[in-house]
Short mmCIF file of C-alpha atoms in Angstrom, two decimals:
data_model
loop_
_atom_site.label_atom_id
_atom_site.label_comp_id
_atom_site.label_asym_id
_atom_site.label_seq_id
_atom_site.Cartn_x
_atom_site.Cartn_y
_atom_site.Cartn_z
CA MET B 1204 -118.35 -40.78 -15.34
CA GLU B 1205 -118.62 -43.97 -17.40
CA ASN B 1206 -118.06 -42.04 -20.62
CA GLN B 1207 -115.05 -40.25 -19.12
CA LEU B 1208 -113.56 -43.54 -17.97
CA ARG B 1209 -114.21 -45.13 -21.35
CA GLU B 1210 -112.42 -42.26 -23.06
CA LEU B 1211 -109.41 -42.63 -20.78
CA LEU B 1212 -109.26 -46.40 -21.12
CA ASN B 1213 -109.57 -46.25 -24.91
CA ALA B 1214 -106.17 -44.55 -24.90
CA HIS B 1215 -104.50 -46.84 -22.38
CA VAL B 1216 -105.73 -50.46 -22.53
CA PRO B 1217 -106.23 -53.01 -25.34
CA GLN B 1218 -109.50 -52.25 -27.12
CA PRO B 1219 -111.15 -55.66 -26.43
CA SER B 1220 -110.88 -55.03 -22.67
CA VAL B 1221 -112.51 -51.59 -22.52
CA ASP B 1222 -116.14 -52.74 -22.12
CA TYR B 1223 -115.14 -55.22 -19.41
CA CYS B 1224 -113.29 -52.55 -17.41
CA VAL B 1225 -116.11 -50.03 -17.76
CA GLN B 1226 -118.63 -52.64 -16.60
CA PHE B 1227 -116.59 -53.26 -13.45
CA PHE B 1228 -116.61 -49.52 -12.80
CA SER B 1229 -120.38 -49.40 -13.34
CA ASP B 1230 -120.86 -52.17 -10.76
CA ASN B 1231 -118.24 -50.78 -8.36
CA PRO B 1232 -117.91 -46.97 -8.74
CA PHE B 1233 -114.54 -45.44 -7.85
CA ASN B 1234 -112.43 -42.36 -8.47
CA PHE B 1235 -109.91 -42.95 -11.24
CA LYS B 1236 -106.73 -41.01 -11.96
CA ILE B 1237 -103.87 -41.49 -14.40
CA THR B 1238 -100.62 -40.22 -12.89
CA ARG B 1239 -97.08 -39.48 -13.97
CA LYS B 1240 -94.47 -42.22 -13.69
CA ARG B 1241 -93.81 -43.33 -10.11
CA LEU B 1242 -90.61 -45.25 -9.42
CA THR B 1243 -91.97 -47.17 -6.44
CA LYS B 1244 -95.26 -48.41 -7.90
CA SER B 1245 -97.26 -48.79 -11.11
CA GLY B 1246 -100.67 -48.39 -9.53
CA ASP B 1247 -102.44 -47.78 -6.25
CA TYR B 1248 -105.77 -48.37 -4.51
CA ARG B 1249 -106.99 -46.26 -1.60
CA TYR B 1250 -110.12 -46.34 0.54
CA ASP B 1251 -111.28 -43.17 2.30
CA PRO B 1252 -113.40 -43.99 5.37
CA ARG B 1253 -114.61 -40.39 5.62
CA ASP B 1254 -116.90 -40.78 2.63
CA SER B 1255 -116.51 -44.52 1.91
CA SER B 1256 -114.95 -43.72 -1.46
CA HIS B 1257 -112.52 -45.83 -3.47
CA THR B 1258 -109.68 -44.35 -5.56
CA ILE B 1259 -107.52 -46.13 -8.13
CA THR B 1260 -104.47 -44.51 -9.72
CA ILE B 1261 -102.37 -45.95 -12.56
CA ASN B 1262 -99.07 -44.70 -14.01
CA GLY B 1263 -99.68 -43.15 -17.41
CA ASP B 1264 -96.36 -44.31 -18.88
CA LEU B 1265 -97.31 -48.02 -18.87
CA ASN B 1266 -97.85 -49.80 -22.18
CA PRO B 1267 -101.47 -50.95 -22.78
CA PHE B 1268 -100.92 -54.52 -21.58
CA ALA B 1269 -99.08 -53.52 -18.39
CA PHE B 1270 -101.70 -50.83 -17.79
CA LEU B 1271 -104.54 -53.35 -18.03
CA ILE B 1272 -102.87 -55.85 -15.69
CA THR B 1273 -102.23 -53.07 -13.16
CA PHE B 1274 -105.80 -51.80 -13.51
CA ILE B 1275 -107.24 -55.25 -12.75
CA HIS B 1276 -104.73 -55.69 -9.91
CA GLU B 1277 -106.07 -52.55 -8.23
CA CYS B 1278 -109.70 -53.46 -8.97
CA ALA B 1279 -109.06 -56.69 -7.08
CA HIS B 1280 -108.05 -54.64 -4.03
CA LEU B 1281 -111.32 -52.72 -4.32
CA LYS B 1282 -113.31 -55.94 -4.58
CA VAL B 1283 -111.62 -57.36 -1.48
CA LYS B 1284 -112.26 -54.16 0.48
CA LYS B 1285 -115.96 -54.27 -0.36
CA ALA B 1286 -116.19 -57.96 0.53
CA PHE B 1287 -114.21 -57.94 3.78
CA GLY B 1288 -114.49 -54.36 5.05
CA ASN B 1289 -112.20 -53.64 7.98
CA ARG B 1290 -111.24 -57.25 8.66
CA LEU B 1291 -107.50 -57.75 9.05
CA ILE B 1292 -106.26 -59.51 5.92
CA LYS B 1293 -102.95 -59.38 4.10
CA PRO B 1294 -102.82 -56.83 1.23
CA HIS B 1295 -101.77 -59.52 -1.25
CA GLY B 1296 -103.02 -62.54 0.63
CA LYS B 1297 -105.30 -65.35 -0.50
CA GLU B 1298 -108.37 -63.07 -0.65
CA TRP B 1299 -106.67 -60.69 -3.06
CA LYS B 1300 -105.16 -63.52 -5.11
CA SER B 1301 -108.61 -65.08 -5.53
CA ALA B 1302 -110.21 -61.76 -6.52
CA PHE B 1303 -107.40 -60.97 -8.96
CA GLN B 1304 -107.66 -64.39 -10.59
CA GLU B 1305 -111.44 -64.11 -10.91
CA LEU B 1306 -111.28 -60.66 -12.49
CA MET B 1307 -108.41 -61.51 -14.85
CA LEU B 1308 -109.78 -64.83 -16.10
CA PRO B 1309 -112.16 -63.36 -18.76
CA LEU B 1310 -109.23 -61.37 -20.19
CA LEU B 1311 -106.80 -64.27 -20.61
CA ASN B 1312 -107.30 -64.68 -24.34
CA LYS B 1313 -105.52 -63.93 -27.62
CA GLU B 1314 -107.91 -61.11 -28.43
CA THR B 1315 -106.72 -59.12 -25.41
CA PHE B 1316 -103.07 -60.13 -25.05
CA PRO B 1317 -100.47 -61.14 -27.66
CA ILE B 1318 -99.26 -64.71 -27.28
CA ASP B 1319 -95.79 -63.68 -26.02
CA ILE B 1320 -97.48 -62.03 -23.02
CA LEU B 1321 -100.41 -64.42 -22.65
CA ARG B 1322 -98.23 -67.44 -21.90
CA PRO B 1323 -96.19 -65.98 -18.99
CA LEU B 1324 -99.24 -64.04 -17.77
CA THR B 1325 -101.32 -67.23 -17.56
CA ASN B 1326 -98.52 -68.87 -15.58
CA TYR B 1327 -98.17 -65.83 -13.31
CA MET B 1328 -101.90 -65.84 -12.57
CA LEU B 1329 -101.68 -69.34 -11.09
CA ASN B 1330 -100.18 -67.70 -8.00
CA PRO B 1331 -99.99 -63.92 -8.54
CA LYS B 1332 -97.54 -61.88 -6.50
CA ALA B 1333 -97.73 -58.25 -5.39
CA SER B 1334 -95.80 -57.10 -8.47
CA THR B 1335 -95.38 -58.45 -11.99
CA HIS B 1336 -91.69 -57.53 -11.62
CA SER B 1337 -91.33 -60.56 -9.37
CA ASP B 1338 -92.08 -62.73 -12.41
CA HIS B 1339 -89.09 -62.16 -14.68
CA ALA B 1340 -90.60 -63.92 -17.70
CA LEU B 1341 -93.74 -61.79 -17.59
CA SER B 1342 -91.83 -58.61 -16.81
CA TYR B 1343 -89.56 -59.12 -19.83
CA ALA B 1344 -92.49 -60.01 -22.11
CA LEU B 1345 -94.27 -56.81 -21.10
CA SER B 1346 -91.12 -54.74 -21.60
CA LYS B 1347 -90.91 -55.82 -25.26
CA HIS B 1348 -94.06 -53.78 -25.89
CA ASN B 1349 -92.68 -50.58 -24.39
CA PRO B 1350 -92.12 -47.71 -26.87
CA GLU B 1351 -88.40 -47.75 -26.05
CA GLY B 1352 -88.16 -51.49 -26.68
CA PRO B 1353 -87.38 -54.45 -24.41
CA SER B 1354 -85.40 -54.18 -21.20
CA THR B 1355 -81.80 -55.29 -20.96
CA THR B 1356 -81.67 -58.69 -19.25
CA VAL B 1357 -79.08 -60.60 -17.24
CA ARG B 1358 -78.47 -62.70 -20.37
CA ASP B 1359 -77.42 -59.59 -22.31
CA ILE B 1360 -74.48 -58.54 -20.14
CA GLU B 1361 -71.04 -60.13 -19.89
CA THR B 1362 -69.72 -62.02 -16.89
CA GLY B 1363 -68.02 -59.64 -14.48
CA LYS B 1364 -70.20 -56.66 -15.41
CA LEU B 1365 -72.19 -54.67 -12.89
CA PHE B 1366 -75.90 -53.94 -13.08
CA ARG B 1367 -78.71 -52.53 -10.97
CA TYR B 1368 -81.75 -54.53 -9.97
CA GLU B 1369 -84.36 -52.61 -8.01
CA SER B 1370 -82.25 -50.62 -5.52
CA SER B 1371 -79.13 -52.82 -5.37
CA VAL B 1372 -75.96 -53.24 -7.43
CA PHE B 1373 -74.94 -56.73 -8.57
CA GLU B 1374 -72.05 -58.36 -10.42
CA LYS B 1375 -72.75 -61.18 -12.86
CA MET B 1376 -70.52 -64.03 -11.71
CA GLU B 1377 -71.32 -67.05 -13.92
CA THR B 1378 -74.08 -68.56 -16.05
CA ARG B 1379 -75.68 -71.82 -14.94
CA ARG B 1380 -77.96 -73.14 -17.70
CA THR B 1381 -81.12 -71.02 -17.37
CA LYS B 1382 -79.87 -68.85 -14.51
CA ALA B 1383 -76.93 -66.63 -13.59
CA LEU B 1384 -75.13 -66.47 -10.27
CA CYS B 1385 -74.89 -62.82 -9.28
CA ARG B 1386 -73.30 -61.16 -6.26
CA ASN B 1387 -74.72 -58.18 -4.44
CA VAL B 1388 -71.61 -56.01 -4.30
CA GLN B 1389 -72.90 -54.06 -1.32
CA ASN B 1390 -73.39 -56.99 1.07
CA GLY B 1391 -71.49 -59.82 -0.64
CA LYS B 1392 -74.45 -62.21 -0.79
CA SER B 1393 -74.99 -64.32 -3.92
CA TYR B 1394 -78.29 -64.78 -5.74
CA LEU B 1395 -79.53 -66.76 -8.74
CA PHE B 1396 -81.24 -64.65 -11.41
CA THR B 1397 -83.21 -66.04 -14.32
CA LEU B 1398 -81.46 -65.04 -17.55
CA HIS B 1399 -84.43 -62.97 -18.74
CA ALA B 1400 -84.63 -60.88 -15.55
CA PRO B 1401 -84.83 -57.22 -16.66
CA ILE B 1402 -81.98 -55.15 -15.24
CA GLU B 1403 -80.29 -51.76 -15.63
CA PRO B 1404 -76.71 -52.07 -16.95
CA ILE B 1405 -74.00 -49.91 -15.37
CA SER B 1406 -71.54 -48.26 -17.73
CA GLU B 1407 -67.78 -48.59 -17.20
CA GLU B 1408 -67.64 -44.89 -16.30
CA ASN B 1409 -70.30 -45.26 -13.62
CA GLU B 1410 -68.70 -48.49 -12.41
CA THR B 1411 -65.47 -46.58 -11.81
CA LYS B 1412 -67.38 -43.86 -9.96
CA LEU B 1413 -69.09 -46.43 -7.74
CA LYS B 1414 -65.75 -47.98 -6.83
CA SER B 1415 -64.13 -44.60 -6.19
CA THR B 1416 -66.90 -43.61 -3.77
CA GLN B 1417 -66.47 -46.98 -2.02
CA GLU B 1418 -70.12 -47.83 -2.66
CA ILE B 1419 -68.84 -51.23 -3.76
CA ASN B 1420 -67.07 -53.31 -1.17
CA SER B 1421 -64.28 -55.77 -1.95
CA TYR B 1422 -65.46 -59.39 -1.98
CA ALA B 1423 -64.08 -62.69 -3.24
CA LYS B 1424 -64.86 -66.38 -3.07
CA LEU B 1425 -63.07 -68.10 -0.18
CA ASN B 1426 -61.54 -70.57 -2.64
CA ASP B 1427 -59.86 -67.70 -4.51
CA ILE B 1428 -57.86 -66.25 -1.61
CA LYS B 1429 -54.50 -67.62 -0.43
CA GLU B 1430 -54.01 -69.96 2.52
CA GLY B 1431 -53.04 -67.97 5.59
CA ALA B 1432 -54.92 -64.89 4.40
CA LEU B 1433 -57.28 -63.06 6.73
CA PHE B 1434 -60.87 -62.37 5.74
CA SER B 1435 -64.19 -61.28 7.18
CA PHE B 1436 -67.19 -63.62 7.01
CA ARG B 1437 -70.58 -62.70 8.47
CA GLY B 1438 -68.96 -59.88 10.40
CA ARG B 1439 -66.24 -62.01 12.04
CA PRO B 1440 -62.49 -62.19 11.23
CA PHE B 1441 -61.05 -65.53 10.08
CA GLN B 1442 -57.80 -66.96 8.76
CA LYS B 1443 -57.88 -69.43 5.89
CA LYS B 1444 -56.01 -72.63 6.76
CA GLN B 1445 -56.62 -75.66 4.53
CA LEU B 1446 -58.92 -76.83 1.73
CA ARG B 1447 -60.84 -80.01 2.56
CA ARG B 1448 -62.81 -81.13 -0.49
CA THR B 1449 -65.67 -78.63 -0.80
CA ASN B 1450 -64.99 -76.88 2.52
CA VAL B 1451 -62.13 -74.81 3.90
CA LEU B 1452 -60.77 -75.13 7.43
CA CYS B 1453 -60.68 -71.63 8.91
CA VAL B 1454 -59.75 -70.19 12.31
CA ASP B 1455 -61.92 -67.58 14.01
CA GLN B 1456 -59.49 -64.83 15.06
CA ASN B 1457 -61.64 -63.87 18.05
CA ASN B 1458 -62.03 -67.22 19.81
CA LYS B 1459 -59.35 -69.25 17.93
CA ARG B 1460 -61.84 -72.02 17.15
CA GLU B 1461 -61.73 -73.90 13.86
CA TYR B 1462 -64.68 -73.90 11.46
CA LEU B 1463 -65.43 -75.45 8.08
CA ILE B 1464 -66.70 -72.88 5.58
CA HIS B 1465 -67.80 -73.78 2.07
CA LYS B 1466 -65.17 -72.87 -0.51
CA ASP B 1467 -67.66 -70.90 -2.66
CA SER B 1468 -68.71 -68.65 0.22
CA VAL B 1469 -68.28 -64.96 -0.55
CA VAL B 1470 -65.93 -63.26 1.93
CA SER B 1471 -64.27 -59.88 2.36
CA PRO B 1472 -60.44 -60.05 2.34
CA LEU B 1473 -58.76 -58.09 5.14
#
């Protein structure tokens, strides 16, 4: 099995890391499979209580550096399972973080990773999350080594353009130094994205289709609608009355009470 694993890893991870990965397998035997691309995950670890076996699967479309990080990520799950058994611990809690950091430490060098990945990877490993996609700097650095080239980022698209991030559609509203204010067009909430967050641009044709199918709701900043206009905010109908510095005096149409709502709040005109 070691020779088979070595042969597989030779084709999928940076050469300097092969011996290290094979040694972990030798000390902690497991079933290993390389799978087709999976949209919901890059890798997986499973324990089968019927025969006490461990199985690790990794997506075969990952570039060598992403493949290695995912491989070590899953090996950390295996290590935690062996150490803690059936004790109730969080999948990506402090036990996993510690195991992941310990296993990754010998690989954090220029021989294994290029410097453009090593820097954000080292920072990410200070407090690793469940997915490298949560770290936009690392995710973008890894994407630059994909065969198809780097991902499109929030920085690359114009203000007012739509894009997909994970399963949601956003509109880029404005750039604020190192981040961009973006609005989820399906629920109206605003979020700050780092400029190098990898995203999927939406073409003008598809943008038109989204609007025609009413997948995108109509939203605006409260400051941009006229006084006297009706709007919905957090599921309740209001009427805009008067601007007061950074807030707007509004009247709840259900109970007729007055409320101050921040002028930059995203609302749905009625």
